[in-house]
Coordinates of C-alpha atoms and ligand atoms in Angstrom, one line a residue:
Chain A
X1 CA 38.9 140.8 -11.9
X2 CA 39.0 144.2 -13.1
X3 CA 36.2 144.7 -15.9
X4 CA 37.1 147.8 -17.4
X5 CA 40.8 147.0 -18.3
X6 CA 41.1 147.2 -21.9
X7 CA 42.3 144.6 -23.6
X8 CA 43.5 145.1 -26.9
X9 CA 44.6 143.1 -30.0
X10 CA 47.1 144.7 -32.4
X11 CA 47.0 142.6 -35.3
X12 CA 47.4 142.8 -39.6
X13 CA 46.8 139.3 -41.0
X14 CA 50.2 140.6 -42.9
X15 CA 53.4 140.5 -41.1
X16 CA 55.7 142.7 -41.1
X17 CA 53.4 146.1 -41.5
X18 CA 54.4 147.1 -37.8
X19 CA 52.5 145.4 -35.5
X20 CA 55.1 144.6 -32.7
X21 CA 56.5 148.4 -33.4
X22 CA 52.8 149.6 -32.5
X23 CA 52.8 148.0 -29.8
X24 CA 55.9 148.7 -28.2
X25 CA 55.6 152.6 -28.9
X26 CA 51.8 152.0 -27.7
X27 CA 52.9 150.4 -24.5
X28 CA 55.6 153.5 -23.4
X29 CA 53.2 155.7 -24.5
X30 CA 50.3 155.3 -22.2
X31 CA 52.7 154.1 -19.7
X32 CA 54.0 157.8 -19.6
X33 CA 50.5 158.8 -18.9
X34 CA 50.3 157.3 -16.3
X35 CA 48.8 154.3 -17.1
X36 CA 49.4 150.7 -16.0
X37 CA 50.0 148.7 -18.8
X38 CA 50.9 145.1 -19.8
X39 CA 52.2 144.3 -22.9
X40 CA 51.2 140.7 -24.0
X41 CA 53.5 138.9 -26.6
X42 CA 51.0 136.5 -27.9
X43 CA 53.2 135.8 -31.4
X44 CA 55.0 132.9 -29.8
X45 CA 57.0 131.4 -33.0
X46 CA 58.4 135.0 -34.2
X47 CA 58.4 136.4 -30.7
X48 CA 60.3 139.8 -30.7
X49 CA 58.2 142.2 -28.3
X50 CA 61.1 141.6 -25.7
X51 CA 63.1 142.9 -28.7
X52 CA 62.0 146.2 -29.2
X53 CA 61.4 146.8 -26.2
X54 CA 64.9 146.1 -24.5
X55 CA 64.1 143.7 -22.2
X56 CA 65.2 141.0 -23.6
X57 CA 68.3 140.3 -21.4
X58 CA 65.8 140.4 -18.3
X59 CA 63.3 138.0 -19.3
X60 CA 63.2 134.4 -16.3
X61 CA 60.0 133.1 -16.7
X62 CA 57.9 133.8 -19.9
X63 CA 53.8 132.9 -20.3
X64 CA 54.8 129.5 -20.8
X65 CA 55.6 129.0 -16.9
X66 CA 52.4 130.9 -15.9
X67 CA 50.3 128.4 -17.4
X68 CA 51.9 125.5 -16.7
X69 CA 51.9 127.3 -13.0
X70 CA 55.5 126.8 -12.6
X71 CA 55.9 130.4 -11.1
X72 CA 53.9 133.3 -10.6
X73 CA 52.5 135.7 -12.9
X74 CA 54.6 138.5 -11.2
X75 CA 57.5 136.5 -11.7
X76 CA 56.8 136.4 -15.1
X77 CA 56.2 139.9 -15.9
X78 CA 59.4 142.1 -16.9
X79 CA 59.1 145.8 -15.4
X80 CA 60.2 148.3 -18.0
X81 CA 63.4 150.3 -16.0
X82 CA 62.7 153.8 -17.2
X83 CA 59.3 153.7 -17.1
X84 CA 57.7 151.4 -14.4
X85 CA 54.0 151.8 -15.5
X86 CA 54.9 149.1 -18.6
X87 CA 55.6 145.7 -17.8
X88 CA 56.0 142.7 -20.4
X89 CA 54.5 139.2 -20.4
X90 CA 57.1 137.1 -22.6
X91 CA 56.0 134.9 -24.8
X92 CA 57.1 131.3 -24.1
X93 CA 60.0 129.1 -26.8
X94 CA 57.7 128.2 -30.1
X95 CA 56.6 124.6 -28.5
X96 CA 53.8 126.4 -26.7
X97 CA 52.4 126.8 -30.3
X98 CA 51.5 123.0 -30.4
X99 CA 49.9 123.0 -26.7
X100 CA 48.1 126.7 -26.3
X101 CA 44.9 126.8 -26.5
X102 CA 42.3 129.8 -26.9
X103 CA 41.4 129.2 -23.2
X104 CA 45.4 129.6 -22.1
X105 CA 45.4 133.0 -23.6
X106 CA 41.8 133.7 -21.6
X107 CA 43.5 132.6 -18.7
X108 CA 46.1 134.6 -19.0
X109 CA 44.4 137.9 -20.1
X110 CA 42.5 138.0 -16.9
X111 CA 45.2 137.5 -14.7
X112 CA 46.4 140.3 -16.1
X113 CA 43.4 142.5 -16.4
X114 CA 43.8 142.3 -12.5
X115 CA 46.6 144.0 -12.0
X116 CA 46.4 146.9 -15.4
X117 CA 44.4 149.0 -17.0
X118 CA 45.3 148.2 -20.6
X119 CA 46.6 145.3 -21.7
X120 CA 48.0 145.3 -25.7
X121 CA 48.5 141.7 -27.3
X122 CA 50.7 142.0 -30.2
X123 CA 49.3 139.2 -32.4
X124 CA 51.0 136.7 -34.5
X125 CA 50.2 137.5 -38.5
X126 CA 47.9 134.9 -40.4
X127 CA 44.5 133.9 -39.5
X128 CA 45.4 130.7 -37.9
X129 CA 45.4 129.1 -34.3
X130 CA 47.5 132.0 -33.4
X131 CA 45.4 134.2 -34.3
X132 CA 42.4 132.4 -33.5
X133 CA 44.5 132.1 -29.7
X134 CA 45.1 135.8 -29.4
X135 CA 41.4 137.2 -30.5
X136 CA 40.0 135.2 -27.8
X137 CA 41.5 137.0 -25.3
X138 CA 41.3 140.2 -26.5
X139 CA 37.8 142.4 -26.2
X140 CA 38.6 145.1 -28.8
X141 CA 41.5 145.7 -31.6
X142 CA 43.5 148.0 -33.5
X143 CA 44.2 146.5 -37.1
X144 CA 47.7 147.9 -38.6
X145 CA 47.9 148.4 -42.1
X146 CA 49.9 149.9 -45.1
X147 CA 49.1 152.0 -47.9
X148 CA 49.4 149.0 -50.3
X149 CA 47.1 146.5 -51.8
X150 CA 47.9 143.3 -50.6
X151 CA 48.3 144.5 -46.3
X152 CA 44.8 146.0 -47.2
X153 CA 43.6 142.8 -48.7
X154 CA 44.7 141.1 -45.3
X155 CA 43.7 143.8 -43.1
X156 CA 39.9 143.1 -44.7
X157 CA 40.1 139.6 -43.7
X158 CA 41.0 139.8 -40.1
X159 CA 38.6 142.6 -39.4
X160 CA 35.5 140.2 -40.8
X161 CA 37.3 137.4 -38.7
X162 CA 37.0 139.7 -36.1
X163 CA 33.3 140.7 -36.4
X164 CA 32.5 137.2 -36.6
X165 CA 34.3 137.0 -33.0
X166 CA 32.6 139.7 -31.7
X167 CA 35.6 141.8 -30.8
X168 CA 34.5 145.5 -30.6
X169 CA 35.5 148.3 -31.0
X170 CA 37.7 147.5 -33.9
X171 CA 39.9 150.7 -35.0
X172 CA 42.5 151.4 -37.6
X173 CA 46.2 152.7 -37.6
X174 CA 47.6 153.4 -40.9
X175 CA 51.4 152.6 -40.9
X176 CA 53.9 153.9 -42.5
X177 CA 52.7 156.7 -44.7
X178 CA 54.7 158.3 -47.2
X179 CA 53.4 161.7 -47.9
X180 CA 55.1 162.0 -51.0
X181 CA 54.3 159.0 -52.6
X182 CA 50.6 159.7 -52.0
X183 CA 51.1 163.1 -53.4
X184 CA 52.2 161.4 -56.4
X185 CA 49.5 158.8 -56.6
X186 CA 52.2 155.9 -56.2
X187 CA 50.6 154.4 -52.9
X188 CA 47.0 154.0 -51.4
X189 CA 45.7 157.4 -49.9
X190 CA 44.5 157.1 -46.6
X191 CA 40.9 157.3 -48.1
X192 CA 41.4 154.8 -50.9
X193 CA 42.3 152.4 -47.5
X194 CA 39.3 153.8 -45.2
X195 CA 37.0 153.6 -48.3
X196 CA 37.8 150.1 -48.2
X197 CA 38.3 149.2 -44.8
X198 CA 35.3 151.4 -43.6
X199 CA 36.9 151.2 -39.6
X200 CA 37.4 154.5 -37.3
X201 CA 40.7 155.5 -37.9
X202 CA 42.3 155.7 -34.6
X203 CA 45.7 157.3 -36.1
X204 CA 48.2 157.7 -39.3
X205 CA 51.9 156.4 -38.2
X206 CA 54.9 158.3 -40.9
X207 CA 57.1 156.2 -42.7
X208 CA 60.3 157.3 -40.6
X209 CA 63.8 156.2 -40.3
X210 CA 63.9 156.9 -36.8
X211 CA 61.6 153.3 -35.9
X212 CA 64.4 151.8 -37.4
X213 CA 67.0 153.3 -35.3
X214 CA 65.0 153.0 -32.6
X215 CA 64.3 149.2 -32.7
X216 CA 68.3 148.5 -33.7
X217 CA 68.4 150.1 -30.2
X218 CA 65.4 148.6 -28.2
X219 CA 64.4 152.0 -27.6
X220 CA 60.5 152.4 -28.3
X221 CA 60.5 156.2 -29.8
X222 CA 57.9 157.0 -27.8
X223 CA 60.6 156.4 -24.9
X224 CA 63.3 159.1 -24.8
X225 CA 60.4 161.8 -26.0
X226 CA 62.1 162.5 -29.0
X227 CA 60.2 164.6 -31.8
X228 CA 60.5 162.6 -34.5
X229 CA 57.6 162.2 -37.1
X230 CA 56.7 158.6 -35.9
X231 CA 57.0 159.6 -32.3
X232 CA 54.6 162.1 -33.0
X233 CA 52.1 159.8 -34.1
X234 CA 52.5 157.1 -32.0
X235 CA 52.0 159.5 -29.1
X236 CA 49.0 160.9 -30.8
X237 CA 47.2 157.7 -31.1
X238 CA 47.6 157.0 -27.5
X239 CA 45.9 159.9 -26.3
X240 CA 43.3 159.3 -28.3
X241 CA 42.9 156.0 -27.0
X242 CA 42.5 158.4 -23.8
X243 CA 39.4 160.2 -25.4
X244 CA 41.8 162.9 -26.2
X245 CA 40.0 164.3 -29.5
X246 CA 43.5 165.0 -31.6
X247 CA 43.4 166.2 -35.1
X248 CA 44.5 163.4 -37.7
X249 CA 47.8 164.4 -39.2
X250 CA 47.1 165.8 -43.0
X251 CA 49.9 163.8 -45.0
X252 CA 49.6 166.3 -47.7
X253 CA 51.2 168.9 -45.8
X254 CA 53.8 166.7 -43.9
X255 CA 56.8 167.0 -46.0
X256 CA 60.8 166.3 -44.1
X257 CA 62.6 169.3 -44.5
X258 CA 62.5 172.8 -45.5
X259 CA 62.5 171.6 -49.5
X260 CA 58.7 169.9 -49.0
X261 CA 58.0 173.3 -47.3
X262 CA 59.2 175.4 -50.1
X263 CA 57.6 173.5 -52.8
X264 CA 54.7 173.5 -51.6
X265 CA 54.5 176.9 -51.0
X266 CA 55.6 177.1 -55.0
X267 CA 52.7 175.0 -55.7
X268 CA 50.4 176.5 -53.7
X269 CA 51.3 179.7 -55.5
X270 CA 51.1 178.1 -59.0
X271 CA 47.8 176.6 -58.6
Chain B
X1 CA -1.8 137.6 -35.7
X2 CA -2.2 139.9 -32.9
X3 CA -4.8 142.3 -32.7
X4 CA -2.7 145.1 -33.3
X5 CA -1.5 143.7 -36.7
X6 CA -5.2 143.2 -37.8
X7 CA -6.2 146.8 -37.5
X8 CA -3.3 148.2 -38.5
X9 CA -4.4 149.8 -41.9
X10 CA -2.7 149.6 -45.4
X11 CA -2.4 153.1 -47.3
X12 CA -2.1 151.7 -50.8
X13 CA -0.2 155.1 -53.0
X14 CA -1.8 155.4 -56.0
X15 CA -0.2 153.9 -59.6
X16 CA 3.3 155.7 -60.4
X17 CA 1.4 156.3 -63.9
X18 CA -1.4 158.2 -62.8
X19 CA -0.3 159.8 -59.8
X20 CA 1.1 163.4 -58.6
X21 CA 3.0 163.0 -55.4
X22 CA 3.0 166.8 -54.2
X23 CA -0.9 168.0 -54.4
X24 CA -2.7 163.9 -54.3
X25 CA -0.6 162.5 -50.9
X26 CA -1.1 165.4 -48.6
X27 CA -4.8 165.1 -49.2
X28 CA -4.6 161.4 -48.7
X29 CA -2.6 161.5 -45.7
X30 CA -4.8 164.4 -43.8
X31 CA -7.5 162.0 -44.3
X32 CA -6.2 159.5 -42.0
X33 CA -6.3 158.6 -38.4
X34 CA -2.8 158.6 -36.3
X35 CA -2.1 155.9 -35.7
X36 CA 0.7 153.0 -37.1
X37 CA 0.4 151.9 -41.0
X38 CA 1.4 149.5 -43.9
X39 CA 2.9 151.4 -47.0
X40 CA 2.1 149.6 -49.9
X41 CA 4.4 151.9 -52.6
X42 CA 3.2 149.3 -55.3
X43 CA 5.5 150.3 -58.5
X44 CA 6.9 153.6 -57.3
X45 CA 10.5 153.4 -57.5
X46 CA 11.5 155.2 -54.3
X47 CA 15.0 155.9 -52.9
X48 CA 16.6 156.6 -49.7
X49 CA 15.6 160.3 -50.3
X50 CA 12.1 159.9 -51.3
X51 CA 11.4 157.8 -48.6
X52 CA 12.7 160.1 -46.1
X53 CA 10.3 162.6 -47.1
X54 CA 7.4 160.6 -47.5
X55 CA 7.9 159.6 -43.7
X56 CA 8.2 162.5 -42.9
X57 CA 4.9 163.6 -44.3
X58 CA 3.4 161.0 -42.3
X59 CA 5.2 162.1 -39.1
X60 CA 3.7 165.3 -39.7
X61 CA -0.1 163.8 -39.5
X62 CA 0.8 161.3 -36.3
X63 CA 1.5 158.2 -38.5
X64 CA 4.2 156.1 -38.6
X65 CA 5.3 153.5 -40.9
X66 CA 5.6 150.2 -40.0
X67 CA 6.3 147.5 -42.9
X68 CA 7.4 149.2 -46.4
X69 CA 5.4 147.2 -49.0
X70 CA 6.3 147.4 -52.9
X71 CA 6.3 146.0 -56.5
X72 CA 9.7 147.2 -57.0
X73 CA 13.0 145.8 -55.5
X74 CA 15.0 149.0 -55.4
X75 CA 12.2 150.4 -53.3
X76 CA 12.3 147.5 -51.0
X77 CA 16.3 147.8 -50.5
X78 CA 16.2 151.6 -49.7
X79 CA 13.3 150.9 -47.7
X80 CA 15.1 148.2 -45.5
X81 CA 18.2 150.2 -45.9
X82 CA 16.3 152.9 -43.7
X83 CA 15.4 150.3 -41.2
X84 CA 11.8 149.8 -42.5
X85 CA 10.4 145.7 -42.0
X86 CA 9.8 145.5 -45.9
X87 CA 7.8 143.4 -47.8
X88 CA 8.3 142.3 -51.4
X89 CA 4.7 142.1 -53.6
X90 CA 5.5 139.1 -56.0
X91 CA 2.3 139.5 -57.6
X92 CA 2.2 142.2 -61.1
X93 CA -0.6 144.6 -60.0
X94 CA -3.2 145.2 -62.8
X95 CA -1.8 148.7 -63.5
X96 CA 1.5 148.0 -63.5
X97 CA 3.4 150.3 -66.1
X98 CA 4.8 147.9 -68.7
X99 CA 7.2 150.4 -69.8
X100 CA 8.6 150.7 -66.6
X101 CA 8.3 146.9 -65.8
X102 CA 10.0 146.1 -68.6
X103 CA 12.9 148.2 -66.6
X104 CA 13.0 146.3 -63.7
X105 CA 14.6 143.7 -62.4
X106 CA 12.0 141.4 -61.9
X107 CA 12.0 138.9 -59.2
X108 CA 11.0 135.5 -60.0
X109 CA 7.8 134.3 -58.7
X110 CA 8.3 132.0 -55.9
X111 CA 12.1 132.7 -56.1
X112 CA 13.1 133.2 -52.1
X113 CA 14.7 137.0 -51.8
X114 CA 17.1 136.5 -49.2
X115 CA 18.3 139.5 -47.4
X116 CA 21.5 139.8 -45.6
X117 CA 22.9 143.5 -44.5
X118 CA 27.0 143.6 -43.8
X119 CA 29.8 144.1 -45.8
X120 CA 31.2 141.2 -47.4
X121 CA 35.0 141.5 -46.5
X122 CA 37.8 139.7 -48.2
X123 CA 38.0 136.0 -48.1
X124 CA 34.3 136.0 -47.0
X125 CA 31.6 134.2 -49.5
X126 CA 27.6 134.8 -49.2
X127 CA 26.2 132.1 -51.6
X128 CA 22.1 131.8 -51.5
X129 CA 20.0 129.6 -53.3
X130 CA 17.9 132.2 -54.8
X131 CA 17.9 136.3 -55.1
X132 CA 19.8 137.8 -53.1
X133 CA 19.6 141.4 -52.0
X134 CA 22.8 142.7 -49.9
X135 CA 22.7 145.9 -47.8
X136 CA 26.4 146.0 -47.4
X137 CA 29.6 146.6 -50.0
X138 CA 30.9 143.3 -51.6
X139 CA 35.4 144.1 -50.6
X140 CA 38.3 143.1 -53.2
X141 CA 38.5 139.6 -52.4
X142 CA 35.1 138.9 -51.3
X143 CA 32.3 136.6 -53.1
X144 CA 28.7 136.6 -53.7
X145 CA 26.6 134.4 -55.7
X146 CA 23.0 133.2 -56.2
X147 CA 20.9 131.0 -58.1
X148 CA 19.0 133.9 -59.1
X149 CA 19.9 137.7 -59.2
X150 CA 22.2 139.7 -57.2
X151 CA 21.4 142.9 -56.2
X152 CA 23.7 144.9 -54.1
X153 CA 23.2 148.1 -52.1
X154 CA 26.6 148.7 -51.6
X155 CA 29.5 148.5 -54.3
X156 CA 30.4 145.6 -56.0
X157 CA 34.2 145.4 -55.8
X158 CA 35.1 141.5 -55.6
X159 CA 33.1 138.5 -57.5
X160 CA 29.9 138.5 -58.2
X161 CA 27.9 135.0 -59.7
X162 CA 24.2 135.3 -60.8
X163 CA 22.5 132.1 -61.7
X164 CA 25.2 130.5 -60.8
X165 CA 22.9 126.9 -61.9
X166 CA 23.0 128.3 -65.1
X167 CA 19.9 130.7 -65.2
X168 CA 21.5 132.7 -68.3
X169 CA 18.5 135.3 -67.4
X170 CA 19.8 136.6 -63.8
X171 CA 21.2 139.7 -63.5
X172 CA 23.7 141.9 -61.1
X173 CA 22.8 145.0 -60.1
X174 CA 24.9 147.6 -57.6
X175 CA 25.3 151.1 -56.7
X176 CA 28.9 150.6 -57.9
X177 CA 29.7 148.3 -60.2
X178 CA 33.3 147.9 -60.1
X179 CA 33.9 144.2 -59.6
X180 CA 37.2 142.3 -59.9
X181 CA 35.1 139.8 -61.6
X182 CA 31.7 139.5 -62.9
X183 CA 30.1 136.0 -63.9
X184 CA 26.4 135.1 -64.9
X185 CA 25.1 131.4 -65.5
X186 CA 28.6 130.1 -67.3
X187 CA 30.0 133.1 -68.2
X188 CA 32.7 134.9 -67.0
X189 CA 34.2 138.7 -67.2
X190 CA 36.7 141.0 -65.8
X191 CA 35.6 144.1 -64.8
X192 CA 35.9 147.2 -66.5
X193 CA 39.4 149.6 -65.9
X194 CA 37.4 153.1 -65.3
X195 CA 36.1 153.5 -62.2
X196 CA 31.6 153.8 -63.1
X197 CA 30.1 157.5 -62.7
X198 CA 29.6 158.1 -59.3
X199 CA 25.7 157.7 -57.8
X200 CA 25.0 155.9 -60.5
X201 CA 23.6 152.1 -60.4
X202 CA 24.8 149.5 -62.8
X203 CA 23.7 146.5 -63.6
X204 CA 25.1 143.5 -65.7
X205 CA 23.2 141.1 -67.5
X206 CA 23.6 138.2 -70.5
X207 CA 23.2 139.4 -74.0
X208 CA 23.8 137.3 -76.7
X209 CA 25.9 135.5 -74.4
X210 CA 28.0 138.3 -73.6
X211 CA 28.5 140.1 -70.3
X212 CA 27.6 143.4 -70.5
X213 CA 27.1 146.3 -68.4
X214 CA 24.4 149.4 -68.5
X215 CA 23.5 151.7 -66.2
X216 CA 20.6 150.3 -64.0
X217 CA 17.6 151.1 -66.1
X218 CA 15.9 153.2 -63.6
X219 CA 14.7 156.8 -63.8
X220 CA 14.7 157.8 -60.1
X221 CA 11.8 159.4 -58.8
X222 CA 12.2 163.2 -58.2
X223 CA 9.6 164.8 -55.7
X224 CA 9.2 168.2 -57.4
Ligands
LIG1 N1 56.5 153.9 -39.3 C1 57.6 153.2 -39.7 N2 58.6 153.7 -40.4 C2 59.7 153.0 -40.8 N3 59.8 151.7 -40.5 C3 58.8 151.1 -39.9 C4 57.7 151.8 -39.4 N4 56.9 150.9 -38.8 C5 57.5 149.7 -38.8 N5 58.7 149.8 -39.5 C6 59.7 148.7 -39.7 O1 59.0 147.6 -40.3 C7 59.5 146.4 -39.9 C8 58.4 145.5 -39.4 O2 57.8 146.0 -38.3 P1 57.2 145.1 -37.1 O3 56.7 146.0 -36.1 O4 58.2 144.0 -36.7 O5 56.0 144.4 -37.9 P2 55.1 143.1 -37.5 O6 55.2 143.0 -36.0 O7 53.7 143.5 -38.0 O8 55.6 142.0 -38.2 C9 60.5 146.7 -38.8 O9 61.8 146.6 -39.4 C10 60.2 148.1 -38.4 O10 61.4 148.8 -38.0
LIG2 MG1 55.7 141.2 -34.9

């Protein structure tokens, strides 16, 4: 077994903040560096990995028949066509939710550390047995949160369940941040959420139509190397997962089009 | 005991009332052997700062600090905030000011002063059956309670409970007091709207059984 793969849980407590989004984009994303990487869909009742990703019309065998050793874990594993450094381990139908058990997942995670050098488990939300499944296989994690009260709320909880697990490092992606609405004190800034949080921020992710587009399509964003906002990000945090030492994005000077620009420069003039 | 421990000395500073830190501790300190020492601060109330710089001065002359000794908790928290083994002196000393005393948040005798350095994170609850001294923040939707007093080196932004068996006479004390909730023996209060002055400690405490909340009694030290 490989030791220094990394194996990472991307989890919230929250759902829908953009965990499966993260690690789609995440997975393409280090994959076009060159990097082998597994993507692990450890949320087994909502499963939608496969989604985003556009694979799901090529999934056989899923986790499920790992375990029960019903086929082999290469069987299993769905190579990404465009870019053959990402492969994805399906998760199984939502009966494997009564049977899996932490060691399953442990089981699995090694197999995998074998063959990849990161290997991103996008984690059910809630700090239940799937939870509780996925942190045990993981070493360290990336907790996703938005600028708003209650995904912080969550985000706190996981990252003490996560202490008490002794899962480390434990890093923070800020998702979907709307420059404007910070700028007009209607959302969390991104210090009002470290101040709380008090984790590393690994990256900021803009709020950007173009993830939705891109998961109507199964098209991660960081796929086609299109320019948009998100892709930016998402691309950004991957290098730094690299060591690469990127500058944050400042959200106050982000704006969408020429408009933002020009009032800002106004303002800037004003004041 | 090892032997080490027995001739380690004890460097007692001299009463907060009569002392002057800048010409008496040099003197002091010149005077002693390198070596490794007990700092007994008795009722000096030191902070982070102050402590820094009293090391230091010690560095200087070849001795280091071991255990942080003191009459006064908010010493002992900076002190173990620093690293420092610290040591709580339950006994009044003789000369201890009684207009500061008054000030302070006085730990029971025999009350246990139970330590515990992490942040409190949502949905986590620390409950001790005594004081309780936390080196840590205290998260929106995180809970702390104690028999006795709880004193927080950190911010205070979820619950807080002192005396939670009733002991009307406990008190909360934080670096920021900004809780969701406050409660002390049987009562209970929300927290205030506007966010507390930064760097300035608060503490809460029964009066007439009402909650209310001052700014921590305490005039910090300043080295001049
Ligand atoms: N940066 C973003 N900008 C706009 N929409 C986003 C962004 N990130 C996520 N979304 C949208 O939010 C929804 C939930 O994302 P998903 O990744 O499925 O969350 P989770 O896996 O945490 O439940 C999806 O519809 C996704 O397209
Ligand atoms: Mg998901």
């Amino acid at each position: 077994m490989k030791t220094n793969t990394r194996i990472i849980l991307i989890c919230s407590g929250k759902g829908g903040v953009g965990k499966t989004t993260l690690t789609a984009n995440l997975g393409i994303a280090l994959a076009r560096q060159g990097l082998k990487t597994a993507v692990l869909d450890a949320d087994f009742g909502l499963r939608n990995l496969d989604l985003l990703l556009g694979l799901e019309n090529r999934i056989v065998y899923t986790a499920q028949e790992v375990l029960e050793e019903s086929c082999r874990l290469d069987q299993a594993l769905v190579k990404h066509k465009k870019e053959p450094n990402l492969a994805l381990l399906p998760a199984g139908n939502p009966r494997m939710l009564e049977w899996i058990k932490p060691d399953d997942m442990q089981r699995i995670a090694s197999m995998l550390s074998e063959q990849f050098e990161y290997v991103l488990i996008d984690c059910p939300a809630g700090v239940e047995d799937g939870f509780k499944n996925a942190v045990s296989a993981a070493k360290e994690a990336i907790v996703v949160t938005n600028p708003e009260v209650s995904a912080v709320r969550d985000a706190d909880r996981v990252i003490g369940l996560l202490n008490t697990h002794g899962i480390s490092p434990v890093q923070l992606v800020l998702n979907r941040v709307r420059p404007k609405m910070i700028a007009s004190q209607e959302m969390l800034s991104v210090d009002d959420v470290t101040d709380i949080l008090s984790l590393p921020l690994l990256g900021l992710v803009l709020e950007d139509e173009q993830v939705i587009v891109s998961t109507n399509r199964g098209e991660p964003l960081t796929l086609n190397g299109t320019n948009s906002p998100a892709a930016r990000c998402y691309s950004n945090i991957a290098r730094r997962m690299q060591g690469e030492e990127i500058p944050l994005i400042d959200p106050s000077k982000e704006g969408s089009g020429i408009r933002d620009k020009f009032r800002r420069l106004m303002q800037t003039k004003i004041f | 005991m090892t032997d080490n421990q027995l001739e380690k000395q004890t460097i007692k500073l001299p009463s907060c009332r009569k002392a002057d830190w800048k010409n008496s501790l040099p003197l002091t300190i010149n005077k002693l052997r390198p070596g490794v020492i007990d700092l007994d601060c008795r009722d000096w109330l030191l902070g982070c700062r102050e402590l820094k710089q009293l090391n230091l001065l010690f560095q200087q002359a070849g001795i280091k600090i071991d255990i942080i000794k003191s009459n006064i908790t908010e010493t002992i928290i900076s002190a173990s905030a620093l690293g420092y083994q610290t040591y709580l002196n339950l006994e009044q000393s003789d000369d201890f000011s009684s207009e500061l005393g008054r000030n302070q948040l006085r730990l029971k005798n025999n009350s246990d002063v139970f330590f515990h350095q992490e942040t409190l994170r949502a949905g986590e609850h620390l409950e001790i059956e005594g004081d309780v001294l936390l080196l840590g923040d205290v998260n929106p939707g995180a809970r702390i309670s104690a028999r006795g007093n709880v004193m927080i080196w950190g911010r205070l932004r979820g619950i807080a409970h002192a005396g939670k068996d009733g002991d009307n006479s406990a008190k909360i004390i934080a670096l920021q007091l900004r809780p969701l909730q406050l409660r002390i023996a049987n009562e209970v209060a929300r927290g205030p709207k506007e966010a507390p002055e930064p760097g300035l400690a608060e503490e809460a405490y029964l009066d007439s059984g009402k909650i209310v909340i001052t700014p921590a009694s305490t005039k910090p030290f300043k080295a001049e």
